[in-house]
Coordinates of C-alpha atoms in Angstrom, one line a residue:
X27 CA 0.0 0.0 0.0
X28 CA 1.4 3.4 -0.9
X29 CA 2.4 5.7 1.9
X30 CA 2.0 8.8 -0.2
X31 CA -0.2 11.4 1.3
X32 CA -3.3 11.7 -1.0
X33 CA -4.0 15.1 -2.6
X34 CA -7.2 16.9 -1.4
X35 CA -10.0 16.7 -3.9
X36 CA -9.8 19.4 -6.4
X37 CA -13.3 20.7 -5.7
X38 CA -12.3 21.3 -2.1
X39 CA -9.1 23.2 -2.9
X40 CA -9.1 26.7 -4.1
X41 CA -6.3 27.2 -6.7
X42 CA -3.3 29.3 -5.7
X43 CA -4.4 31.9 -8.4
X44 CA -7.8 32.1 -6.8
X45 CA -6.5 32.6 -3.3
X46 CA -4.1 35.2 -4.5
X47 CA -6.9 36.9 -6.4
X48 CA -9.0 37.2 -3.2
X49 CA -6.1 38.4 -1.2
X50 CA -5.2 41.0 -3.8
X51 CA -8.9 42.2 -4.2
X52 CA -9.1 42.7 -0.4
X53 CA -5.8 44.6 -0.4
X54 CA -6.8 46.8 -3.3
X55 CA -10.2 47.5 -1.8
X56 CA -8.6 48.3 1.6
X57 CA -6.1 50.6 0.0
X58 CA -8.8 52.4 -2.1
X59 CA -11.1 52.7 0.9
X60 CA -8.3 54.0 3.1
X61 CA -7.3 56.4 0.5
X62 CA -10.8 57.6 0.0
X63 CA -11.3 58.1 3.7
X64 CA -8.0 60.0 4.1
X65 CA -9.0 62.2 1.1
X66 CA -12.4 62.9 2.6
X67 CA -10.9 63.9 5.9
X68 CA -8.3 66.0 4.2
X69 CA -11.0 67.7 2.0
X70 CA -13.4 68.2 5.0
X71 CA -10.6 69.8 7.0
X72 CA -9.7 72.0 4.1
X73 CA -13.4 73.0 3.7
X74 CA -13.7 73.8 7.4
X75 CA -10.5 75.9 7.3
X76 CA -11.8 77.7 4.2
X77 CA -15.1 78.4 5.9
X78 CA -13.4 79.8 9.0
X79 CA -11.2 82.1 6.8
X80 CA -14.2 83.2 4.8
X81 CA -16.5 84.1 7.8
X82 CA -13.5 85.8 9.5
X83 CA -12.9 88.0 6.5
X84 CA -16.6 88.9 6.2
X85 CA -16.9 89.7 9.9
X86 CA -13.8 91.9 9.9
X87 CA -14.9 93.7 6.8
X88 CA -18.4 94.4 8.3
X89 CA -16.8 95.5 11.6
X90 CA -14.5 97.9 9.8
X91 CA -17.3 99.4 7.8
X92 CA -18.1 103.1 8.6
X93 CA -21.7 102.3 8.1
X94 CA -21.8 99.9 11.0
X95 CA -19.8 102.3 13.3
X96 CA -22.2 105.2 12.5
X97 CA -25.3 103.1 12.9
X98 CA -24.1 101.8 16.3
X99 CA -24.6 105.3 17.7
X100 CA -28.0 105.9 15.9
X101 CA -31.4 105.6 17.7
X102 CA -32.5 102.7 15.5
X103 CA -29.5 100.7 14.3
X104 CA -31.7 97.9 12.8
X105 CA -33.2 100.1 10.2
X106 CA -29.8 100.9 8.8
X107 CA -27.9 97.6 9.4
X108 CA -30.5 95.0 8.6
X109 CA -30.6 95.7 4.8
X110 CA -26.8 96.2 4.8
X111 CA -26.1 92.9 6.6
X112 CA -28.5 90.9 4.3
X113 CA -26.8 92.4 1.3
X114 CA -23.4 91.4 2.6
X115 CA -24.6 87.9 3.4
X116 CA -26.0 87.3 0.0
X117 CA -22.9 88.8 -1.8
X118 CA -20.4 86.8 0.3
X119 CA -22.4 83.5 0.5
X120 CA -22.3 83.1 4.2
X121 CA -25.2 81.8 6.2
X122 CA -25.7 84.8 8.5
X123 CA -24.3 88.2 9.3
X124 CA -25.4 89.4 12.8
X125 CA -24.6 92.8 14.2
X126 CA -25.4 93.2 18.0
X127 CA -24.8 95.6 20.8
X128 CA -22.3 94.9 23.6
X129 CA -24.9 93.1 25.6
X130 CA -25.4 90.6 22.8
X131 CA -28.8 91.8 21.7
X132 CA -29.2 91.3 17.9
X133 CA -29.7 94.3 15.6
X134 CA -29.7 92.1 12.5
X135 CA -30.5 88.5 11.6
X136 CA -31.5 86.5 8.5
X137 CA -34.7 85.7 10.4
X138 CA -36.3 89.0 11.2
X139 CA -38.2 87.5 14.2
X140 CA -34.8 86.9 15.9
X141 CA -33.9 90.6 15.9
X142 CA -33.9 91.9 19.4
X143 CA -33.2 88.5 21.0
X144 CA -29.9 87.5 22.6
X145 CA -27.1 86.2 20.4
X146 CA -26.5 82.4 20.9
X147 CA -22.7 82.0 21.3
X148 CA -19.7 83.3 23.2
X149 CA -18.9 87.0 23.1
X150 CA -16.5 87.4 26.0
X151 CA -13.4 87.5 23.9
X152 CA -15.0 89.9 21.4
X153 CA -15.8 92.3 24.2
X154 CA -12.1 92.0 25.2
X155 CA -11.2 93.1 21.7
X156 CA -10.3 89.8 20.2
X157 CA -11.6 87.9 17.2
X158 CA -12.2 84.2 17.6
X159 CA -14.0 81.4 15.7
X160 CA -16.1 78.5 17.1
X161 CA -18.6 75.9 16.1
X162 CA -21.8 76.5 17.9
X163 CA -25.4 75.5 17.5
X164 CA -27.6 78.5 17.1
X165 CA -31.0 79.3 15.7
X166 CA -29.9 78.1 12.2
X167 CA -28.4 75.0 13.5
X168 CA -24.7 74.0 14.0
X169 CA -22.4 76.6 12.3
X170 CA -18.8 77.8 12.1
X171 CA -19.0 81.4 13.3
X172 CA -16.6 84.3 14.1
X173 CA -17.4 87.1 16.6
X174 CA -15.3 90.3 16.2
X175 CA -15.6 93.8 17.9
X176 CA -16.5 97.0 16.3
X177 CA -14.1 99.7 17.6
X178 CA -14.6 103.5 17.6
X179 CA -11.9 106.1 17.3
X180 CA -10.8 105.6 20.9
X181 CA -10.6 101.8 20.3
X182 CA -13.6 101.2 22.5
X183 CA -15.9 98.3 21.7
X184 CA -19.2 99.9 20.7
X185 CA -20.8 96.8 19.0
X186 CA -20.1 93.3 17.9
X187 CA -20.3 91.5 14.5
X188 CA -20.8 87.8 13.9
X189 CA -20.6 85.9 10.6
X190 CA -21.1 82.3 10.1
X191 CA -21.7 79.3 7.8
X192 CA -23.8 76.4 8.8
X193 CA -22.3 73.0 8.9
X194 CA -25.1 71.9 6.5
X195 CA -23.8 74.4 4.0
X196 CA -20.2 73.2 4.4
X197 CA -21.4 69.6 3.8
X198 CA -23.2 70.7 0.7
X199 CA -20.0 72.2 -0.6
X200 CA -18.3 68.8 0.1
X201 CA -20.9 66.8 -1.7
X202 CA -19.5 67.4 -5.2
X203 CA -15.9 66.6 -4.3
X204 CA -17.1 63.6 -2.3
X205 CA -19.0 62.2 -5.2
X206 CA -16.0 62.7 -7.5
X207 CA -13.8 61.0 -4.8
X208 CA -16.3 58.1 -4.7
X209 CA -16.2 57.8 -8.4
X210 CA -12.4 57.8 -8.6
X211 CA -12.2 55.2 -5.8
X212 CA -14.8 53.0 -7.6
X213 CA -12.9 53.3 -10.8
X214 CA -9.6 52.5 -9.1
X215 CA -11.2 49.5 -7.5
X216 CA -12.6 48.3 -10.7
X217 CA -9.3 48.8 -12.6
X218 CA -7.4 47.1 -9.8
X219 CA -9.8 44.2 -9.7
X220 CA -9.7 43.7 -13.5
X221 CA -5.8 43.9 -13.4
X222 CA -5.7 41.4 -10.6
X223 CA -8.1 39.1 -12.3
X224 CA -6.0 39.1 -15.5
X225 CA -2.7 38.6 -13.7
X226 CA -4.2 35.7 -11.7
X227 CA -5.8 34.2 -14.8
X228 CA -2.2 34.0 -16.3
X229 CA -1.0 32.6 -13.0
X230 CA -3.8 30.1 -13.0
X231 CA -2.7 28.9 -16.5
X232 CA 0.9 28.6 -15.4
X233 CA 0.0 26.6 -12.2
X234 CA -2.7 24.5 -14.0
X235 CA -5.2 25.5 -11.5
X236 CA -3.4 23.7 -8.6
X237 CA -3.6 24.9 -5.0
X238 CA -0.7 25.5 -2.6
X239 CA -0.9 22.0 -1.2
X240 CA -0.8 20.4 -4.6
X241 CA 2.1 22.6 -5.7
X242 CA 4.0 21.7 -2.5
X243 CA 3.4 18.0 -3.1
X244 CA 4.4 18.4 -6.8
X245 CA 7.7 20.1 -5.6
X246 CA 8.4 17.3 -3.1
X247 CA 7.8 14.6 -5.8
X248 CA 10.0 16.6 -8.2
X249 CA 12.9 16.9 -5.8
X250 CA 12.6 13.2 -4.8
X251 CA 12.6 12.0 -8.4
X252 CA 15.6 14.2 -9.3
X253 CA 17.7 12.8 -6.5
X254 CA 16.5 9.2 -7.0
X255 CA 17.1 8.7 -10.7
X256 CA 20.5 7.3 -11.6
X257 CA 20.7 9.3 -14.9
X258 CA 22.3 12.6 -14.7
X259 CA 20.1 15.6 -15.5
X260 CA 21.2 19.2 -16.2
X261 CA 19.0 22.0 -17.1
X262 CA 20.4 25.1 -18.9
X263 CA 18.8 28.4 -19.5
X264 CA 19.0 30.3 -22.8
X265 CA 22.3 31.9 -21.7
X266 CA 23.8 28.4 -21.1
X267 CA 23.8 28.8 -17.3
X268 CA 23.0 25.9 -15.0
X269 CA 19.5 26.0 -13.7
X270 CA 19.4 22.5 -12.2
X271 CA 21.9 19.7 -11.7
X272 CA 20.9 16.5 -9.8
X273 CA 23.2 14.3 -7.7
X274 CA 23.8 11.8 -10.5
X275 CA 25.0 14.6 -12.9
X276 CA 27.3 16.0 -10.3
X277 CA 28.9 12.5 -9.8
X278 CA 29.2 11.8 -13.5
X279 CA 30.7 15.2 -14.4
X280 CA 32.9 15.4 -11.2
X281 CA 31.3 18.7 -10.1
X282 CA 31.7 20.2 -6.7
X283 CA 30.3 23.1 -4.8
X284 CA 27.4 25.3 -6.0
X285 CA 26.7 24.6 -9.6
X286 CA 23.4 26.3 -10.2
X287 CA 23.9 29.8 -11.8
X288 CA 27.3 29.0 -13.2
X289 CA 27.9 29.1 -17.0
X290 CA 28.3 25.7 -18.5
X291 CA 31.7 26.7 -20.0
X292 CA 32.9 27.4 -16.4
X293 CA 32.3 23.8 -15.2
X294 CA 35.7 22.4 -16.5
X295 CA 34.1 20.0 -18.9
X296 CA 36.1 18.4 -21.7
X297 CA 36.1 20.4 -24.9
X298 CA 34.2 17.7 -26.9
X299 CA 31.5 17.4 -24.3
X300 CA 31.3 21.2 -23.9
X301 CA 30.9 21.7 -27.7
X302 CA 28.1 19.1 -27.8
X303 CA 26.3 20.7 -24.8
X304 CA 26.6 24.2 -26.1
X305 CA 25.6 23.5 -29.7
X306 CA 22.1 24.2 -31.1
X307 CA 21.6 20.8 -32.7
X308 CA 20.1 18.0 -30.6
X309 CA 22.5 15.2 -29.5
X310 CA 21.4 11.5 -29.5
X311 CA 23.3 8.8 -27.6
X312 CA 26.7 10.4 -28.1
X313 CA 29.6 8.9 -26.2
X314 CA 31.9 11.3 -24.3
X315 CA 34.8 10.9 -21.9
X316 CA 35.1 13.0 -18.7
X317 CA 38.1 12.8 -16.4
X318 CA 37.2 9.4 -15.0
X319 CA 34.0 8.2 -16.8
X320 CA 32.5 7.4 -20.1
X321 CA 29.0 9.0 -20.5
X322 CA 26.3 8.8 -23.1
X323 CA 24.9 12.3 -23.8
X324 CA 21.4 13.3 -25.0
X325 CA 20.3 16.9 -25.4
X326 CA 17.1 18.6 -26.4
X327 CA 15.7 22.1 -26.5
X328 CA 13.2 23.3 -23.8
X329 CA 10.1 25.0 -25.3
X330 CA 10.9 27.7 -27.8
X331 CA 14.4 28.5 -26.9
X332 CA 14.1 28.6 -23.2
X333 CA 17.1 26.5 -22.7
X334 CA 18.4 22.9 -23.0
X335 CA 18.0 19.7 -21.0
X336 CA 20.9 17.3 -20.8
X337 CA 20.7 13.7 -19.8
X338 CA 23.8 11.6 -19.0
X339 CA 24.1 7.9 -18.6
X340 CA 27.1 6.2 -17.1
X341 CA 28.7 4.0 -19.8
X342 CA 31.9 3.4 -17.9
X343 CA 31.2 -0.1 -16.8
X344 CA 29.7 -1.1 -20.1
X345 CA 32.6 0.3 -22.0
X346 CA 35.0 -1.6 -19.8
X347 CA 33.0 -4.8 -20.2
X348 CA 33.0 -4.2 -23.9
X349 CA 36.7 -3.9 -23.9
X350 CA 37.1 -7.1 -22.0
X351 CA 34.7 -8.8 -24.4
X352 CA 36.8 -7.6 -27.3
X353 CA 39.9 -9.0 -25.7
X354 CA 38.1 -12.4 -25.0
X355 CA 36.9 -12.4 -28.6
X356 CA 40.5 -11.7 -29.7
X357 CA 41.7 -14.6 -27.6
X358 CA 39.1 -16.9 -29.1
X359 CA 40.1 -15.9 -32.6
X360 CA 43.8 -16.3 -31.7
X361 CA 43.1 -19.8 -30.3
X362 CA 41.2 -20.7 -33.5
X363 CA 44.1 -19.5 -35.6
X364 CA 46.5 -21.4 -33.5
X365 CA 44.4 -24.5 -33.8
X366 CA 44.3 -24.2 -37.5
X367 CA 48.0 -23.6 -37.7
X368 CA 48.7 -26.6 -35.4
X369 CA 46.5 -28.8 -37.6
X370 CA 48.5 -27.8 -40.6
X371 CA 51.8 -28.5 -38.8
X372 CA 50.5 -31.8 -37.6
X373 CA 49.5 -32.8 -41.1
X374 CA 53.1 -32.0 -42.2
X375 CA 54.5 -34.2 -39.5
X376 CA 52.2 -37.0 -40.4
X377 CA 53.0 -36.7 -44.0
X378 CA 56.7 -36.8 -43.3
X379 CA 56.2 -40.0 -41.2
X380 CA 54.2 -41.6 -44.0
X381 CA 57.0 -40.8 -46.4
X382 CA 59.4 -42.5 -44.0
X383 CA 61.2 -39.3 -43.2
X384 CA 61.1 -39.9 -39.4
X385 CA 64.1 -37.8 -38.5
X386 CA 62.9 -34.8 -40.5
X387 CA 59.5 -35.2 -38.8
X388 CA 61.0 -35.2 -35.4
X389 CA 63.2 -32.1 -36.1
X390 CA 60.2 -30.2 -37.7
X391 CA 58.0 -31.0 -34.7
X392 CA 60.7 -30.1 -32.2
X393 CA 61.5 -26.8 -33.9
X394 CA 57.8 -25.8 -34.0
X395 CA 57.3 -26.7 -30.3
X396 CA 60.4 -24.7 -29.3
X397 CA 59.3 -21.7 -31.3
X398 CA 55.8 -21.8 -29.7
X399 CA 57.1 -22.4 -26.2
X400 CA 59.8 -19.7 -26.4
X401 CA 57.4 -16.7 -26.2
X402 CA 55.3 -18.4 -23.5
X403 CA 58.3 -19.2 -21.4
X404 CA 59.6 -15.6 -21.9
X405 CA 56.3 -14.0 -20.8
X406 CA 55.6 -16.4 -17.9
X407 CA 59.2 -15.9 -16.6
X408 CA 59.1 -12.1 -16.8
X409 CA 55.6 -11.3 -15.9
X410 CA 54.3 -13.0 -12.8
X411 CA 51.0 -11.0 -12.8
X412 CA 48.6 -13.5 -14.4
X413 CA 46.3 -10.9 -16.0
X414 CA 49.2 -9.2 -17.8
X415 CA 50.7 -12.5 -18.8
X416 CA 47.5 -13.8 -20.3
X417 CA 46.9 -10.5 -22.1
X418 CA 50.4 -10.5 -23.6
X419 CA 50.1 -14.1 -24.8
X420 CA 46.7 -13.5 -26.3
X421 CA 47.8 -10.3 -28.1
X422 CA 51.0 -12.0 -29.3
X423 CA 48.8 -14.7 -31.0
X424 CA 46.5 -12.0 -32.5
X425 CA 49.5 -10.1 -33.8
X426 CA 51.1 -13.2 -35.3
X427 CA 47.7 -13.9 -37.0
X428 CA 47.9 -10.4 -38.6
X429 CA 51.5 -10.9 -39.6
X430 CA 53.0 -8.7 -36.8
X431 CA 55.8 -9.9 -34.5
X432 CA 55.2 -9.0 -30.9
X433 CA 58.2 -9.2 -28.6
X434 CA 58.7 -8.7 -24.9
X435 CA 61.9 -6.7 -24.1
X436 CA 64.5 -8.5 -21.8
X437 CA 64.2 -6.0 -19.1
X438 CA 60.5 -6.7 -18.6
X439 CA 59.9 -8.0 -15.1
X440 CA 56.8 -7.9 -12.9
X441 CA 56.6 -10.3 -9.9
X442 CA 53.2 -11.7 -8.9
X443 CA 51.5 -9.8 -6.1
X444 CA 53.6 -6.6 -6.5
X445 CA 50.7 -4.7 -8.0
X446 CA 48.3 -3.0 -5.5
X447 CA 44.6 -4.0 -5.4
X448 CA 43.5 -0.7 -6.6
X449 CA 45.2 -1.4 -10.0
X450 CA 42.3 -3.5 -11.2
X451 CA 42.5 -6.1 -13.9
X452 CA 40.0 -4.1 -15.9
X453 CA 42.3 -1.0 -15.9
X454 CA 45.3 -3.1 -16.8
X455 CA 43.5 -4.6 -19.8
X456 CA 42.2 -1.2 -20.9
X457 CA 45.7 0.4 -20.8
X458 CA 47.9 -2.4 -22.2
X459 CA 45.3 -3.9 -24.5
X460 CA 44.6 -0.6 -26.2
X461 CA 48.2 0.3 -26.5
X462 CA 49.1 -3.0 -28.2
X463 CA 46.0 -2.9 -30.5
X464 CA 47.0 0.7 -31.4
X465 CA 50.6 -0.4 -32.1
X466 CA 49.7 -3.4 -34.2
X467 CA 47.5 -1.3 -36.4
X468 CA 50.2 1.3 -36.7
X469 CA 52.9 -1.4 -37.7
X470 CA 50.6 -2.8 -40.3
X471 CA 49.8 0.6 -41.7
X472 CA 53.4 1.6 -42.0
X473 CA 54.7 -1.8 -43.3
X474 CA 54.6 -0.7 -46.9
X475 CA 56.8 2.4 -46.3
X476 CA 59.2 0.8 -43.7
X477 CA 61.8 -1.9 -44.4
X478 CA 61.6 -5.1 -42.4
X479 CA 58.7 -7.0 -41.0
X480 CA 56.1 -5.1 -38.9
X481 CA 57.0 -5.3 -35.2
X482 CA 55.7 -4.3 -31.8
X483 CA 57.9 -4.2 -28.7
X484 CA 56.4 -4.3 -25.2
X485 CA 58.0 -3.4 -22.0
X486 CA 56.3 -4.2 -18.7
X487 CA 58.4 -3.7 -15.6
X488 CA 58.5 -2.1 -12.2
X489 CA 60.4 1.2 -12.3
X490 CA 61.0 2.4 -8.8
X491 CA 57.5 3.1 -7.2
X492 CA 55.8 3.0 -10.6
X493 CA 54.5 0.3 -13.0
X494 CA 55.9 1.1 -16.4
X495 CA 54.1 -0.1 -19.5
X496 CA 55.8 0.8 -22.8
X497 CA 54.7 -0.1 -26.3
X498 CA 56.7 0.8 -29.4
X499 CA 55.8 0.0 -33.1
X500 CA 57.5 0.0 -36.4
X501 CA 55.0 2.3 -38.0
X502 CA 55.4 5.8 -39.3
X503 CA 55.1 7.4 -35.8
X504 CA 52.8 10.2 -34.7
X505 CA 52.9 13.6 -36.4
X506 CA 54.3 16.1 -33.8
X507 CA 51.5 18.4 -34.7
X508 CA 49.0 15.8 -33.6
X509 CA 50.6 14.9 -30.3
X510 CA 48.4 17.2 -28.3
X511 CA 45.3 15.6 -29.8
X512 CA 46.3 12.0 -29.4
X513 CA 44.2 11.3 -26.3
X514 CA 41.2 13.3 -27.4
X515 CA 38.1 11.3 -28.1
X516 CA 37.6 10.8 -31.8
X517 CA 41.3 11.1 -32.7
X518 CA 42.5 8.5 -35.2
X519 CA 45.6 8.3 -37.3
X520 CA 43.5 6.3 -39.9
X521 CA 41.3 9.4 -40.2
X522 CA 44.2 11.8 -40.2
X523 CA 46.3 9.8 -42.5
X524 CA 49.2 9.4 -40.1
X525 CA 50.5 6.3 -38.2
X526 CA 50.0 5.2 -34.7
X527 CA 46.7 3.4 -35.0
X528 CA 43.2 4.0 -34.0
X529 CA 41.4 3.3 -30.8
X530 CA 41.6 -0.5 -31.0
X531 CA 38.6 -2.5 -30.1
X532 CA 36.7 0.1 -28.3
X533 CA 35.5 2.1 -31.2
X534 CA 37.2 4.4 -33.7
X535 CA 39.3 7.1 -31.9
X536 CA 38.2 6.0 -28.4
X537 CA 40.9 3.5 -27.3
X538 CA 43.7 6.0 -26.6
X539 CA 41.3 8.3 -24.8
X540 CA 40.3 5.4 -22.6
X541 CA 44.0 4.7 -21.9
X542 CA 44.5 8.3 -20.8
X543 CA 41.4 8.1 -18.6
X544 CA 42.5 4.9 -16.9
X545 CA 45.9 6.3 -16.3
X546 CA 44.4 9.6 -14.9
X547 CA 42.0 7.6 -12.7
X548 CA 45.0 5.7 -11.1
X549 CA 47.1 8.9 -10.7
X550 CA 49.5 8.0 -13.6
X551 CA 50.8 9.7 -16.7
X552 CA 51.0 8.9 -20.4
X553 CA 53.9 10.0 -22.6
X554 CA 54.1 10.0 -26.4
X555 CA 57.6 9.6 -27.9
X556 CA 59.2 8.4 -31.1
X557 CA 62.0 5.9 -32.0
X558 CA 61.6 3.8 -35.1
X559 CA 57.9 4.5 -34.9
X560 CA 55.5 5.7 -32.2
X561 CA 56.4 5.0 -28.5
X562 CA 53.7 5.3 -25.8
X563 CA 54.7 5.0 -22.2
X564 CA 52.3 4.7 -19.2
X565 CA 53.4 5.1 -15.6
X566 CA 51.1 4.1 -12.8
X567 CA 52.1 4.8 -9.2
X568 CA 52.2 1.8 -6.8
X569 CA 52.6 3.4 -3.4
X570 CA 49.7 5.8 -3.1
X571 CA 45.9 5.8 -3.6
X572 CA 44.6 6.4 -7.0
X573 CA 43.2 9.9 -6.2
X574 CA 46.2 11.0 -4.1
X575 CA 48.3 13.4 -6.0
X576 CA 45.9 13.4 -8.9
X577 CA 46.4 17.1 -9.2
X578 CA 50.0 16.4 -10.4
X579 CA 48.7 14.2 -13.2
X580 CA 45.7 16.0 -14.5
X581 CA 47.3 16.5 -17.9
X582 CA 48.7 13.8 -20.1
X583 CA 52.5 14.3 -20.5
X584 CA 53.7 14.2 -24.1
X585 CA 57.3 14.0 -25.4
X586 CA 57.7 14.6 -29.1

């Protein structure tokens, strides 16, 4: 039974876009409402201030009028001041202009029946010669009013003037701006809502209508899958920068530290692999060599030029097994050839016996036996390591079948058990097998232009704290201009028209690259030289781990 947490039913889960839409609508509404309230309060405050300034100006102007001063000393001030006050009220747009005596008894009022009655409001400060404003509820309702003194020539208070605007009038003045403000707020809310809806519609398309829980589950599955798969996966953006690199890709490419965000050409990849990754054309099952592995690369474009996806499969084990299979197949073919040759020789011996030439038959058989045993004895005596001994005997038979004489130099000597366990049989077969195959091909290729039979000479011995494997051929040698490219994948003297051979049984131009990889994996070096033909020398350290000191051997050494 699966332990995975089931996703909530879609009908019960509001999509992420929907939730964001609601949140954004609430935020937009709150911002618009808050802005409208603040604008209203600001406008109302400005309107109140404007009203106070207006009534103050009207009251001061009336108090300073000579008509008011003259009428204040007349027997009937109302007869003169009531028409005047009403005219000023109408002209200035205030709600009332009231002139009164120092006791607060009205001489004028918009309502004639209020004339002669006491003024409703504070007049103490006006009697003291000051002008002040207040909001007070009078006969016309709540109003913003100002009371100011009327002064004679001696600066004595002889009357008082009050002008005011009712709160209702002020509210009426605010009605127009308020309606405009509400309209603007509504339009802002509508535009914000539409914009939010469109943005979230696009988000809904990108998230496929999934909710936060679903997206979280999808991310967890995504991460688990990326780290669980054994294939390497690398995602690049359109600028060839790494967007994603899983654990398998890090291991296959030997990457360390933070990889995401780095350009692909800054990862230290081999040139051939970098060219394949950076190119526009898709790659299908292309074999490449890294520092220590053989990988199969596939690439494809993401969308319409958004970037590239790279997949990498580890081909190292399969390539090594393929090399071992090639060696076994070569041994089988060599044994078949030897069996065929032995049958021919046996027929010759039998024929000599039938002809009565017994002595010649014995001499012929003895000579052939000595010739066959000589190489075996030489190899077995010099090389105590069974894998190398078997490989040399098999390659000698293969070379003889192709008409090439393979010899082991007299100074070759490797005792059994001297090689450390980390120098695996697979790496030894890869290194020496490919070197010999390469040399045999080169000797055959250069046989037409070089005098004497094609030859390959092998040296296998312990040189201090290193295992030395040296293979020389009688071919044309390697062009000095091609020395730097010898161990590059795809290099082949058969392609380039020189000597030195191809990659042997591992595919055209791959064998020497595998030699360099195996040497580098074991902390060794490879040197290219020249005597009669090409000379390739591999040195593998015996007294330290494969990765210790690898920095000293990161490049293949070459000697022209």
